[in-house]
Short mmCIF file of N, CA and C in Angstrom, two decimals:
data_model
loop_
_atom_site.label_atom_id
_atom_site.label_comp_id
_atom_site.label_asym_id
_atom_site.label_seq_id
_atom_site.Cartn_x
_atom_site.Cartn_y
_atom_site.Cartn_z
N LEU A 1 -12.86 -42.10 -20.56
CA LEU A 1 -13.37 -42.27 -18.97
C LEU A 1 -13.05 -43.38 -18.52
N ASP A 2 -11.99 -43.96 -18.44
CA ASP A 2 -11.39 -45.14 -18.05
C ASP A 2 -10.81 -44.74 -16.40
N GLY A 3 -11.71 -45.31 -15.55
CA GLY A 3 -11.23 -44.93 -14.09
C GLY A 3 -11.66 -43.71 -13.60
N PRO A 4 -13.04 -42.87 -14.22
CA PRO A 4 -13.32 -41.78 -13.80
C PRO A 4 -13.55 -41.83 -12.20
N VAL A 5 -13.18 -40.83 -11.34
CA VAL A 5 -13.28 -40.59 -10.03
C VAL A 5 -13.56 -39.39 -9.49
N GLY A 6 -13.44 -38.48 -10.23
CA GLY A 6 -13.77 -37.12 -9.75
C GLY A 6 -14.79 -36.55 -10.77
N ILE A 7 -15.73 -36.00 -10.27
CA ILE A 7 -16.88 -35.19 -11.15
C ILE A 7 -17.39 -33.91 -10.75
N VAL A 8 -17.38 -32.97 -11.44
CA VAL A 8 -18.10 -31.50 -11.12
C VAL A 8 -19.43 -31.55 -12.15
N VAL A 9 -20.48 -31.00 -11.91
CA VAL A 9 -21.40 -30.50 -12.82
C VAL A 9 -21.66 -29.23 -12.69
N GLN A 10 -21.99 -28.40 -13.72
CA GLN A 10 -22.13 -27.10 -13.82
C GLN A 10 -22.56 -26.61 -15.16
N GLY A 11 -23.93 -25.96 -14.76
CA GLY A 11 -24.50 -25.65 -15.83
C GLY A 11 -24.88 -27.00 -17.18
N ASN A 12 -24.88 -26.75 -18.30
CA ASN A 12 -24.98 -27.82 -19.39
C ASN A 12 -23.40 -29.14 -19.34
N TYR A 13 -22.68 -28.83 -18.46
CA TYR A 13 -21.61 -29.38 -18.61
C TYR A 13 -21.41 -30.50 -17.37
N ALA A 14 -20.68 -31.58 -17.67
CA ALA A 14 -20.08 -32.43 -16.58
C ALA A 14 -18.54 -32.53 -16.80
N TYR A 15 -17.84 -32.35 -16.10
CA TYR A 15 -16.23 -32.31 -15.65
C TYR A 15 -16.13 -33.58 -15.00
N VAL A 16 -15.17 -34.63 -15.75
CA VAL A 16 -14.72 -35.58 -15.01
C VAL A 16 -13.48 -35.72 -15.25
N ALA A 17 -12.52 -36.34 -14.18
CA ALA A 17 -11.37 -36.52 -14.21
C ALA A 17 -11.16 -38.29 -14.12
N SER A 18 -10.19 -38.76 -15.02
CA SER A 18 -10.13 -40.08 -14.84
C SER A 18 -8.70 -40.58 -14.47
N ILE A 19 -8.84 -41.58 -13.56
CA ILE A 19 -7.41 -41.97 -13.07
C ILE A 19 -6.33 -42.81 -14.09
N PHE A 20 -7.14 -43.59 -14.52
CA PHE A 20 -6.22 -44.67 -15.54
C PHE A 20 -6.36 -43.97 -16.65
N ASP A 21 -6.85 -43.14 -17.41
CA ASP A 21 -6.76 -42.52 -18.64
C ASP A 21 -5.81 -41.29 -18.17
N SER A 22 -5.43 -40.73 -17.15
CA SER A 22 -4.85 -39.64 -16.53
C SER A 22 -5.21 -38.45 -17.53
N GLY A 23 -6.78 -38.26 -17.30
CA GLY A 23 -7.07 -37.40 -18.14
C GLY A 23 -8.41 -36.64 -17.80
N PHE A 24 -8.69 -35.75 -18.37
CA PHE A 24 -10.08 -34.73 -17.91
C PHE A 24 -10.94 -34.79 -19.13
N GLN A 25 -12.29 -34.77 -19.18
CA GLN A 25 -13.24 -34.71 -19.87
C GLN A 25 -14.23 -34.23 -19.69
N ILE A 26 -14.40 -33.23 -20.74
CA ILE A 26 -15.64 -32.35 -20.64
C ILE A 26 -16.94 -32.91 -21.54
N ILE A 27 -18.18 -33.13 -20.82
CA ILE A 27 -19.28 -33.98 -21.29
C ILE A 27 -20.70 -32.79 -21.07
N ASP A 28 -21.12 -32.74 -22.63
CA ASP A 28 -22.61 -31.88 -22.62
C ASP A 28 -23.31 -32.60 -22.27
N ILE A 29 -24.19 -32.20 -21.23
CA ILE A 29 -25.24 -32.90 -20.59
C ILE A 29 -26.62 -32.19 -20.65
N SER A 30 -26.43 -30.98 -21.98
CA SER A 30 -27.75 -30.50 -21.92
C SER A 30 -29.06 -31.39 -22.11
N ASP A 31 -28.61 -32.27 -22.74
CA ASP A 31 -29.89 -33.39 -23.02
C ASP A 31 -29.69 -34.60 -22.37
N PRO A 32 -30.08 -34.82 -20.95
CA PRO A 32 -29.67 -35.95 -20.11
C PRO A 32 -29.58 -37.35 -20.91
N THR A 33 -30.81 -37.35 -22.16
CA THR A 33 -30.91 -38.70 -22.65
C THR A 33 -29.96 -38.74 -23.69
N ASN A 34 -28.87 -37.81 -23.98
CA ASN A 34 -28.03 -37.88 -24.91
C ASN A 34 -26.77 -37.06 -24.87
N PRO A 35 -25.97 -37.67 -23.69
CA PRO A 35 -24.69 -36.66 -23.34
C PRO A 35 -23.63 -37.21 -24.28
N ILE A 36 -23.04 -35.99 -24.40
CA ILE A 36 -22.13 -35.82 -25.94
C ILE A 36 -20.64 -35.22 -25.31
N GLY A 37 -19.80 -36.29 -25.43
CA GLY A 37 -18.42 -35.83 -24.89
C GLY A 37 -17.71 -34.55 -26.02
N ARG A 38 -17.36 -33.98 -25.41
CA ARG A 38 -16.67 -32.67 -26.00
C ARG A 38 -15.40 -32.40 -25.96
N GLY A 39 -14.63 -31.84 -25.08
CA GLY A 39 -13.33 -31.45 -25.16
C GLY A 39 -12.64 -32.54 -23.85
N GLU A 40 -11.44 -33.00 -24.48
CA GLU A 40 -10.70 -33.59 -23.57
C GLU A 40 -9.12 -33.27 -23.34
N ILE A 41 -8.79 -33.72 -22.44
CA ILE A 41 -7.18 -33.70 -22.24
C ILE A 41 -6.52 -34.60 -21.65
N THR A 42 -5.51 -35.17 -21.84
CA THR A 42 -4.52 -36.08 -21.17
C THR A 42 -3.18 -35.73 -20.64
N ASP A 43 -2.62 -36.31 -19.73
CA ASP A 43 -1.12 -35.86 -19.24
C ASP A 43 -0.36 -35.92 -20.42
N GLY A 44 0.47 -34.95 -20.65
CA GLY A 44 1.47 -34.70 -21.72
C GLY A 44 0.77 -33.79 -23.05
N ALA A 45 -0.47 -33.49 -22.97
CA ALA A 45 -1.00 -33.13 -24.48
C ALA A 45 -1.64 -31.62 -23.88
N SER A 46 -1.33 -30.93 -24.74
CA SER A 46 -2.05 -29.44 -24.91
C SER A 46 -1.54 -28.65 -23.64
N GLY A 47 -0.39 -28.80 -23.23
CA GLY A 47 0.17 -28.12 -22.13
C GLY A 47 -0.18 -28.58 -20.61
N ALA A 48 -0.87 -29.92 -20.54
CA ALA A 48 -0.91 -30.57 -19.60
C ALA A 48 -0.15 -31.44 -19.18
N THR A 49 0.73 -31.46 -18.00
CA THR A 49 1.97 -32.03 -17.46
C THR A 49 1.70 -32.64 -16.05
N GLU A 50 0.48 -32.44 -15.29
CA GLU A 50 0.51 -32.84 -14.15
C GLU A 50 -1.00 -33.57 -14.01
N LEU A 51 -1.26 -34.40 -14.95
CA LEU A 51 -2.66 -35.28 -14.92
C LEU A 51 -2.51 -36.81 -15.04
N ASN A 52 -1.08 -37.03 -14.33
CA ASN A 52 -1.00 -38.95 -14.49
C ASN A 52 -1.83 -39.34 -13.06
N GLY A 53 -2.87 -40.12 -13.58
CA GLY A 53 -3.61 -40.48 -12.51
C GLY A 53 -4.35 -39.27 -11.77
N ALA A 54 -5.16 -38.61 -12.78
CA ALA A 54 -5.94 -37.42 -12.84
C ALA A 54 -7.08 -38.00 -11.66
N TYR A 55 -7.35 -37.24 -10.38
CA TYR A 55 -8.22 -37.88 -9.30
C TYR A 55 -9.58 -36.96 -8.79
N LYS A 56 -9.23 -36.11 -8.21
CA LYS A 56 -10.37 -35.23 -8.13
C LYS A 56 -10.14 -33.62 -9.00
N LEU A 57 -11.31 -32.92 -8.72
CA LEU A 57 -11.38 -31.79 -9.33
C LEU A 57 -12.27 -30.64 -8.98
N THR A 58 -12.10 -29.40 -9.25
CA THR A 58 -13.20 -28.43 -8.75
C THR A 58 -13.31 -27.51 -9.95
N ILE A 59 -14.30 -26.76 -10.35
CA ILE A 59 -14.57 -25.79 -11.19
C ILE A 59 -14.63 -24.54 -10.59
N GLN A 60 -13.90 -23.34 -11.03
CA GLN A 60 -14.28 -21.98 -10.67
C GLN A 60 -13.97 -20.98 -12.10
N GLY A 61 -14.91 -20.33 -12.22
CA GLY A 61 -14.99 -19.66 -13.48
C GLY A 61 -14.42 -20.29 -14.58
N LYS A 62 -13.55 -20.09 -15.40
CA LYS A 62 -13.22 -20.60 -16.55
C LYS A 62 -11.94 -21.75 -16.41
N TYR A 63 -11.77 -21.96 -15.12
CA TYR A 63 -10.77 -23.12 -14.94
C TYR A 63 -11.19 -24.15 -14.10
N ALA A 64 -10.48 -25.03 -14.53
CA ALA A 64 -10.84 -26.47 -13.87
C ALA A 64 -9.37 -26.82 -13.18
N TYR A 65 -9.53 -26.97 -11.82
CA TYR A 65 -8.34 -27.43 -11.02
C TYR A 65 -8.38 -28.86 -10.83
N VAL A 66 -7.50 -29.67 -11.40
CA VAL A 66 -7.68 -31.11 -11.36
C VAL A 66 -6.20 -31.50 -10.30
N THR A 67 -6.66 -32.66 -9.49
CA THR A 67 -5.67 -33.30 -8.80
C THR A 67 -5.22 -34.36 -9.60
N SER A 68 -3.73 -34.75 -9.20
CA SER A 68 -2.96 -36.06 -9.67
C SER A 68 -2.64 -36.80 -8.88
N PHE A 69 -2.71 -38.19 -8.93
CA PHE A 69 -2.22 -39.05 -7.70
C PHE A 69 -0.76 -39.62 -8.31
N GLY A 70 -0.46 -39.75 -9.31
CA GLY A 70 0.61 -40.34 -10.17
C GLY A 70 1.62 -39.08 -10.01
N ASP A 71 1.18 -37.89 -10.52
CA ASP A 71 2.15 -36.84 -10.50
C ASP A 71 2.32 -36.05 -9.00
N ASN A 72 1.41 -36.24 -8.31
CA ASN A 72 1.32 -35.67 -6.83
C ASN A 72 1.29 -34.13 -7.14
N GLY A 73 0.30 -33.81 -7.93
CA GLY A 73 0.21 -32.51 -8.28
C GLY A 73 -1.04 -31.87 -8.54
N LEU A 74 -1.12 -30.50 -8.92
CA LEU A 74 -2.40 -29.91 -9.49
C LEU A 74 -1.98 -29.20 -10.91
N GLN A 75 -3.11 -29.41 -11.67
CA GLN A 75 -2.99 -28.91 -12.92
C GLN A 75 -4.25 -28.08 -13.25
N ILE A 76 -3.98 -26.68 -13.91
CA ILE A 76 -4.97 -25.81 -13.88
C ILE A 76 -5.18 -25.98 -15.64
N ILE A 77 -6.50 -26.20 -15.79
CA ILE A 77 -7.11 -25.97 -17.05
C ILE A 77 -8.14 -24.93 -17.78
N ASP A 78 -7.66 -24.19 -18.49
CA ASP A 78 -8.58 -23.51 -19.10
C ASP A 78 -9.81 -24.12 -19.92
N ILE A 79 -10.92 -24.10 -19.32
CA ILE A 79 -12.03 -24.62 -19.86
C ILE A 79 -12.98 -23.76 -20.60
N SER A 80 -12.85 -22.25 -20.99
CA SER A 80 -13.54 -21.50 -21.65
C SER A 80 -14.12 -22.03 -23.07
N ASP A 81 -13.34 -22.88 -23.77
CA ASP A 81 -13.73 -23.45 -24.94
C ASP A 81 -14.12 -25.12 -24.75
N PRO A 82 -15.26 -25.38 -24.54
CA PRO A 82 -15.37 -26.86 -24.04
C PRO A 82 -15.13 -27.70 -24.85
N ASP A 83 -14.80 -27.70 -26.45
CA ASP A 83 -14.36 -28.46 -27.08
C ASP A 83 -12.78 -28.74 -27.24
N SER A 84 -12.15 -27.61 -26.45
CA SER A 84 -10.93 -27.62 -26.82
C SER A 84 -10.08 -26.94 -25.46
N PRO A 85 -9.99 -27.79 -23.98
CA PRO A 85 -9.37 -27.41 -23.03
C PRO A 85 -8.02 -27.25 -22.94
N VAL A 86 -7.15 -26.59 -22.44
CA VAL A 86 -5.94 -26.09 -22.66
C VAL A 86 -5.31 -25.97 -21.10
N GLY A 87 -4.05 -26.89 -21.00
CA GLY A 87 -3.28 -27.25 -19.76
C GLY A 87 -2.77 -25.63 -19.49
N LEU A 88 -2.69 -25.35 -18.32
CA LEU A 88 -1.83 -23.88 -18.06
C LEU A 88 -0.89 -24.20 -17.10
N GLY A 89 -0.91 -23.50 -16.08
CA GLY A 89 -0.07 -23.70 -14.95
C GLY A 89 -0.32 -25.26 -14.24
N GLU A 90 0.90 -25.50 -13.59
CA GLU A 90 0.92 -26.45 -12.61
C GLU A 90 1.88 -26.50 -11.53
N VAL A 91 1.54 -27.25 -10.49
CA VAL A 91 2.54 -27.61 -9.36
C VAL A 91 2.48 -28.81 -8.84
N ASP A 92 3.87 -29.50 -8.56
CA ASP A 92 3.64 -30.55 -8.17
C ASP A 92 4.66 -30.74 -6.74
N TYR A 93 4.90 -31.91 -6.39
CA TYR A 93 5.31 -32.26 -5.11
C TYR A 93 6.66 -31.49 -5.11
N ALA A 94 7.50 -31.08 -5.70
CA ALA A 94 8.84 -30.57 -5.66
C ALA A 94 8.67 -28.91 -5.25
N GLY A 95 7.60 -28.53 -5.83
CA GLY A 95 7.34 -27.14 -5.34
C GLY A 95 6.22 -26.84 -4.30
N ALA A 96 5.85 -27.92 -3.98
CA ALA A 96 4.65 -27.97 -2.85
C ALA A 96 4.58 -29.33 -2.24
N PRO A 97 5.44 -29.26 -1.08
CA PRO A 97 5.73 -30.63 -0.68
C PRO A 97 4.85 -31.32 0.22
N VAL A 98 3.59 -31.00 0.22
CA VAL A 98 2.62 -31.73 0.86
C VAL A 98 1.54 -32.32 -0.11
N LEU A 99 2.04 -32.23 -1.40
CA LEU A 99 1.24 -32.97 -2.14
C LEU A 99 1.40 -34.39 -2.54
N ASN A 100 1.88 -34.80 -1.52
CA ASN A 100 2.21 -36.40 -1.60
C ASN A 100 0.98 -37.11 -1.52
N VAL A 101 0.52 -37.77 -2.58
CA VAL A 101 -1.05 -38.48 -2.74
C VAL A 101 -2.06 -37.50 -2.52
N VAL A 102 -2.21 -36.64 -3.49
CA VAL A 102 -3.29 -35.82 -3.36
C VAL A 102 -4.59 -36.35 -3.34
N THR A 103 -5.58 -35.91 -2.47
CA THR A 103 -6.79 -36.79 -2.43
C THR A 103 -8.08 -35.71 -2.77
N ASP A 104 -7.71 -34.26 -2.46
CA ASP A 104 -9.11 -33.89 -2.43
C ASP A 104 -8.75 -32.40 -2.79
N ILE A 105 -9.30 -31.39 -2.98
CA ILE A 105 -9.32 -29.92 -3.47
C ILE A 105 -10.42 -29.32 -3.29
N VAL A 106 -10.14 -28.02 -2.38
CA VAL A 106 -11.18 -26.85 -2.60
C VAL A 106 -10.64 -25.57 -3.28
N VAL A 107 -11.32 -24.99 -3.79
CA VAL A 107 -10.69 -23.31 -4.01
C VAL A 107 -11.54 -22.45 -3.58
N ALA A 108 -10.73 -21.12 -3.06
CA ALA A 108 -11.64 -20.24 -2.47
C ALA A 108 -10.90 -18.71 -2.52
N GLY A 109 -11.32 -17.91 -3.46
CA GLY A 109 -10.64 -16.81 -4.00
C GLY A 109 -9.60 -16.96 -4.65
N ASN A 110 -8.23 -16.52 -4.43
CA ASN A 110 -6.89 -17.06 -5.13
C ASN A 110 -6.36 -18.02 -4.35
N TYR A 111 -6.68 -18.95 -3.64
CA TYR A 111 -5.89 -19.83 -3.28
C TYR A 111 -6.74 -21.27 -3.29
N ALA A 112 -5.98 -22.29 -3.81
CA ALA A 112 -6.79 -23.97 -3.65
C ALA A 112 -6.21 -24.44 -2.30
N TYR A 113 -6.86 -25.44 -1.66
CA TYR A 113 -6.43 -25.89 -0.52
C TYR A 113 -6.68 -27.56 -0.85
N LEU A 114 -5.45 -28.22 -0.90
CA LEU A 114 -5.28 -29.78 -1.14
C LEU A 114 -4.85 -30.56 -0.20
N THR A 115 -5.46 -31.74 0.00
CA THR A 115 -5.05 -32.73 1.10
C THR A 115 -4.11 -33.86 0.47
N GLY A 116 -2.93 -33.85 1.37
CA GLY A 116 -1.86 -34.92 0.95
C GLY A 116 -2.09 -35.88 2.04
N ALA A 117 -2.58 -37.07 1.37
CA ALA A 117 -2.67 -38.09 2.23
C ALA A 117 -1.29 -38.74 2.81
N ALA A 118 -0.48 -38.81 1.89
CA ALA A 118 0.94 -39.44 2.46
C ALA A 118 1.74 -38.44 3.14
N SER A 119 1.33 -37.13 3.01
CA SER A 119 2.12 -36.15 3.64
C SER A 119 1.45 -35.95 5.01
N ASN A 120 0.16 -36.16 5.23
CA ASN A 120 -0.60 -35.82 6.42
C ASN A 120 -0.71 -34.38 6.57
N GLY A 121 -1.02 -33.98 5.71
CA GLY A 121 -1.41 -32.22 5.84
C GLY A 121 -2.28 -31.78 4.56
N VAL A 122 -2.19 -30.53 4.59
CA VAL A 122 -2.80 -29.48 3.75
C VAL A 122 -1.95 -28.51 3.26
N GLN A 123 -1.95 -28.50 1.94
CA GLN A 123 -0.96 -27.39 0.94
C GLN A 123 -2.05 -26.73 0.38
N ILE A 124 -1.52 -25.51 0.72
CA ILE A 124 -2.21 -24.05 0.04
C ILE A 124 -1.26 -23.59 -1.40
N ILE A 125 -2.09 -23.39 -2.28
CA ILE A 125 -1.48 -23.12 -3.42
C ILE A 125 -1.96 -21.81 -3.85
N ASP A 126 -1.04 -20.79 -4.08
CA ASP A 126 -1.51 -19.57 -4.86
C ASP A 126 -1.78 -19.80 -6.05
N ILE A 127 -3.18 -19.32 -6.49
CA ILE A 127 -3.71 -19.75 -7.82
C ILE A 127 -3.90 -18.33 -8.63
N SER A 128 -3.50 -17.24 -8.10
CA SER A 128 -3.94 -16.03 -8.46
C SER A 128 -3.35 -15.84 -9.96
N ASP A 129 -2.30 -16.61 -10.59
CA ASP A 129 -1.74 -16.45 -11.49
C ASP A 129 -1.80 -17.95 -12.17
N ALA A 130 -3.02 -18.14 -12.99
CA ALA A 130 -3.38 -19.54 -13.46
C ALA A 130 -2.35 -20.07 -14.14
N ASP A 131 -1.38 -19.06 -14.78
CA ASP A 131 -0.39 -19.85 -15.63
C ASP A 131 0.96 -20.41 -14.59
N ASN A 132 1.13 -19.52 -13.45
CA ASN A 132 2.01 -20.05 -12.51
C ASN A 132 1.94 -20.21 -10.91
N PRO A 133 1.04 -21.36 -10.76
CA PRO A 133 0.40 -21.71 -9.39
C PRO A 133 1.95 -21.89 -8.37
N ILE A 134 1.85 -21.25 -7.30
CA ILE A 134 2.95 -21.65 -6.44
C ILE A 134 2.38 -22.12 -4.98
N GLY A 135 3.43 -22.64 -4.33
CA GLY A 135 3.05 -22.99 -2.99
C GLY A 135 3.04 -21.96 -1.95
N ALA A 136 1.96 -21.89 -1.40
CA ALA A 136 2.05 -20.67 -0.59
C ALA A 136 1.94 -20.67 0.98
N GLY A 137 1.76 -21.89 1.42
CA GLY A 137 1.82 -22.58 3.04
C GLY A 137 1.30 -23.77 3.16
N ALA A 138 1.58 -24.62 4.02
CA ALA A 138 1.15 -25.75 4.46
C ALA A 138 0.89 -26.17 5.94
N ILE A 139 0.16 -26.93 6.42
CA ILE A 139 -0.05 -27.58 7.73
C ILE A 139 0.05 -29.10 7.65
N ILE A 140 1.21 -29.47 8.37
CA ILE A 140 1.25 -30.98 8.90
C ILE A 140 0.68 -31.59 10.13
N ASP A 141 0.48 -32.64 9.93
CA ASP A 141 -0.09 -33.16 11.42
C ASP A 141 1.20 -33.06 12.54
N GLY A 142 0.66 -32.14 13.69
CA GLY A 142 1.99 -31.98 14.44
C GLY A 142 2.36 -30.63 14.84
N GLN A 143 1.85 -29.68 13.60
CA GLN A 143 2.00 -28.34 13.40
C GLN A 143 1.09 -27.56 13.97
N ARG A 144 1.52 -26.43 14.61
CA ARG A 144 0.44 -25.54 15.10
C ARG A 144 -0.82 -25.88 15.79
N GLY A 145 -0.77 -26.83 16.56
CA GLY A 145 -1.84 -27.53 17.31
C GLY A 145 -2.67 -28.66 16.29
N ALA A 146 -2.48 -29.02 14.78
CA ALA A 146 -3.08 -30.02 14.36
C ALA A 146 -2.42 -31.06 14.57
N THR A 147 -3.18 -31.91 15.50
CA THR A 147 -3.23 -33.23 15.67
C THR A 147 -3.88 -34.56 14.86
N ARG A 148 -4.97 -34.29 14.31
CA ARG A 148 -5.51 -35.22 13.29
C ARG A 148 -5.54 -34.97 12.07
N LEU A 149 -4.44 -35.01 11.32
CA LEU A 149 -4.00 -34.81 10.04
C LEU A 149 -3.60 -36.02 9.30
N GLY A 150 -3.43 -37.14 10.04
CA GLY A 150 -2.74 -38.52 9.62
C GLY A 150 -3.82 -39.29 8.44
N SER A 151 -3.21 -39.25 7.00
CA SER A 151 -3.75 -39.39 5.87
C SER A 151 -5.06 -38.43 5.68
N ALA A 152 -4.50 -37.23 5.78
CA ALA A 152 -5.59 -36.22 5.35
C ALA A 152 -6.21 -36.55 4.01
N TYR A 153 -7.58 -36.55 4.01
CA TYR A 153 -8.39 -37.07 2.77
C TYR A 153 -9.12 -36.07 2.30
N GLY A 154 -10.20 -35.77 2.70
CA GLY A 154 -11.37 -34.92 2.17
C GLY A 154 -11.19 -33.51 2.75
N ILE A 155 -11.48 -32.61 2.12
CA ILE A 155 -11.38 -31.10 2.66
C ILE A 155 -12.54 -30.44 2.21
N ALA A 156 -13.04 -29.19 2.80
CA ALA A 156 -14.32 -28.58 2.81
C ALA A 156 -13.85 -27.03 3.66
N ILE A 157 -14.55 -26.23 2.83
CA ILE A 157 -14.13 -24.77 3.75
C ILE A 157 -15.62 -24.00 3.65
N GLN A 158 -15.67 -23.42 4.88
CA GLN A 158 -16.57 -22.59 5.28
C GLN A 158 -16.43 -21.44 6.07
N GLY A 159 -16.56 -20.25 5.65
CA GLY A 159 -16.09 -19.02 5.78
C GLY A 159 -14.48 -19.08 6.35
N ASN A 160 -14.00 -18.82 7.40
CA ASN A 160 -12.49 -18.96 7.77
C ASN A 160 -12.21 -20.37 8.33
N TYR A 161 -12.93 -21.23 7.85
CA TYR A 161 -12.43 -22.54 8.51
C TYR A 161 -12.30 -23.45 7.21
N LEU A 162 -11.10 -24.17 7.43
CA LEU A 162 -11.03 -25.31 6.59
C LEU A 162 -11.33 -26.90 7.46
N TYR A 163 -12.13 -28.10 6.80
CA TYR A 163 -12.60 -28.91 7.82
C TYR A 163 -11.90 -30.16 6.77
N VAL A 164 -11.14 -30.69 7.30
CA VAL A 164 -10.24 -31.73 6.90
C VAL A 164 -10.44 -33.19 7.59
N THR A 165 -10.98 -34.28 6.94
CA THR A 165 -11.06 -35.56 7.18
C THR A 165 -9.89 -36.26 7.27
N ALA A 166 -9.50 -36.88 8.37
CA ALA A 166 -7.99 -37.68 8.42
C ALA A 166 -8.32 -39.23 8.67
N ASN A 167 -8.24 -39.78 7.42
CA ASN A 167 -8.53 -41.18 7.31
C ASN A 167 -8.00 -42.18 8.43
N THR A 168 -6.78 -42.06 8.66
CA THR A 168 -6.08 -43.03 9.71
C THR A 168 -6.37 -42.54 11.04
N GLU A 169 -6.89 -41.29 11.37
CA GLU A 169 -7.11 -40.71 12.29
C GLU A 169 -8.49 -41.03 13.06
N ASP A 170 -9.36 -41.40 11.96
CA ASP A 170 -10.75 -41.62 12.12
C ASP A 170 -11.25 -40.39 12.76
N ALA A 171 -11.02 -39.15 12.18
CA ALA A 171 -10.99 -37.96 12.86
C ALA A 171 -11.61 -36.65 11.96
N LEU A 172 -12.03 -35.50 12.37
CA LEU A 172 -12.30 -34.57 11.70
C LEU A 172 -11.34 -33.40 12.23
N GLN A 173 -10.58 -32.76 11.51
CA GLN A 173 -9.85 -31.57 12.12
C GLN A 173 -10.19 -30.01 11.38
N ILE A 174 -10.28 -29.35 12.41
CA ILE A 174 -10.94 -27.96 11.58
C ILE A 174 -9.76 -26.97 11.91
N LEU A 175 -9.48 -26.50 10.85
CA LEU A 175 -8.37 -25.46 10.93
C LEU A 175 -8.84 -24.16 10.60
N SER A 176 -8.21 -23.29 11.41
CA SER A 176 -8.77 -21.68 11.09
C SER A 176 -7.74 -21.14 10.27
N LEU A 177 -8.53 -20.20 9.32
CA LEU A 177 -7.68 -19.68 8.36
C LEU A 177 -7.68 -17.71 8.82
N PRO A 178 -6.87 -17.36 9.72
CA PRO A 178 -6.84 -16.12 9.96
C PRO A 178 -6.05 -15.27 9.29
N THR A 179 -5.12 -15.98 8.30
CA THR A 179 -4.59 -15.66 7.18
C THR A 179 -4.46 -16.75 6.19
N PHE A 180 -4.19 -16.58 4.89
CA PHE A 180 -4.46 -17.62 3.91
C PHE A 180 -3.14 -18.32 3.85
N THR A 181 -1.82 -17.63 4.61
CA THR A 181 -0.54 -18.50 4.24
C THR A 181 -0.24 -19.00 5.71
N SER A 182 -0.76 -18.75 6.73
CA SER A 182 -0.35 -19.45 7.98
C SER A 182 -1.37 -19.78 8.81
N PRO A 183 -2.04 -20.96 8.35
CA PRO A 183 -3.12 -21.72 9.00
C PRO A 183 -2.81 -22.12 10.53
N THR A 184 -3.57 -21.97 11.35
CA THR A 184 -3.53 -22.65 12.67
C THR A 184 -4.38 -23.58 12.87
N ALA A 185 -4.77 -24.49 13.71
CA ALA A 185 -5.41 -25.67 13.92
C ALA A 185 -6.19 -25.32 15.36
N ASN A 186 -7.58 -25.83 15.20
CA ASN A 186 -8.42 -25.75 16.12
C ASN A 186 -9.31 -27.01 16.11
N ILE A 187 -9.46 -27.71 17.33
CA ILE A 187 -9.90 -29.04 17.44
C ILE A 187 -11.35 -28.88 17.84
#
């Protein structure tokens, strides 16, 4: 837990991403007075190759989706055995060009939506195959009516809309998702 920055609590577990450890930790919190470290995985171990500078995460089903600052990527981790998480598929800047300085993530259905602060945009990743996630689309500042994605930082999803905070724009950009691969912007 050197430099923990991302946390999700679900059931009896806390899932933590640590930027300086370049890792992911599962903590049993069933007894809040005695949390117990269970499984962990670091960059380069157990199939995980995109955890350098692990930053934000989300959990869906038996998978953790962890972003990385150092690798400019996304690592999918099988968390079905809390004592032994296993790295599955990953995607980085080479396969998804808007993943430069990944700052946040949300997952909906078969897609992960990630903000790329240095890319000034949102990268969409098809996660339907956990072993082989692929870039499925993106929108950057200045495209399709999006004018407020400078240093895209935070992201949330509600219905057919993505809500993206833009750090250098001091703004909130709302993106309509009529289809998952071709987002359009609404202000």
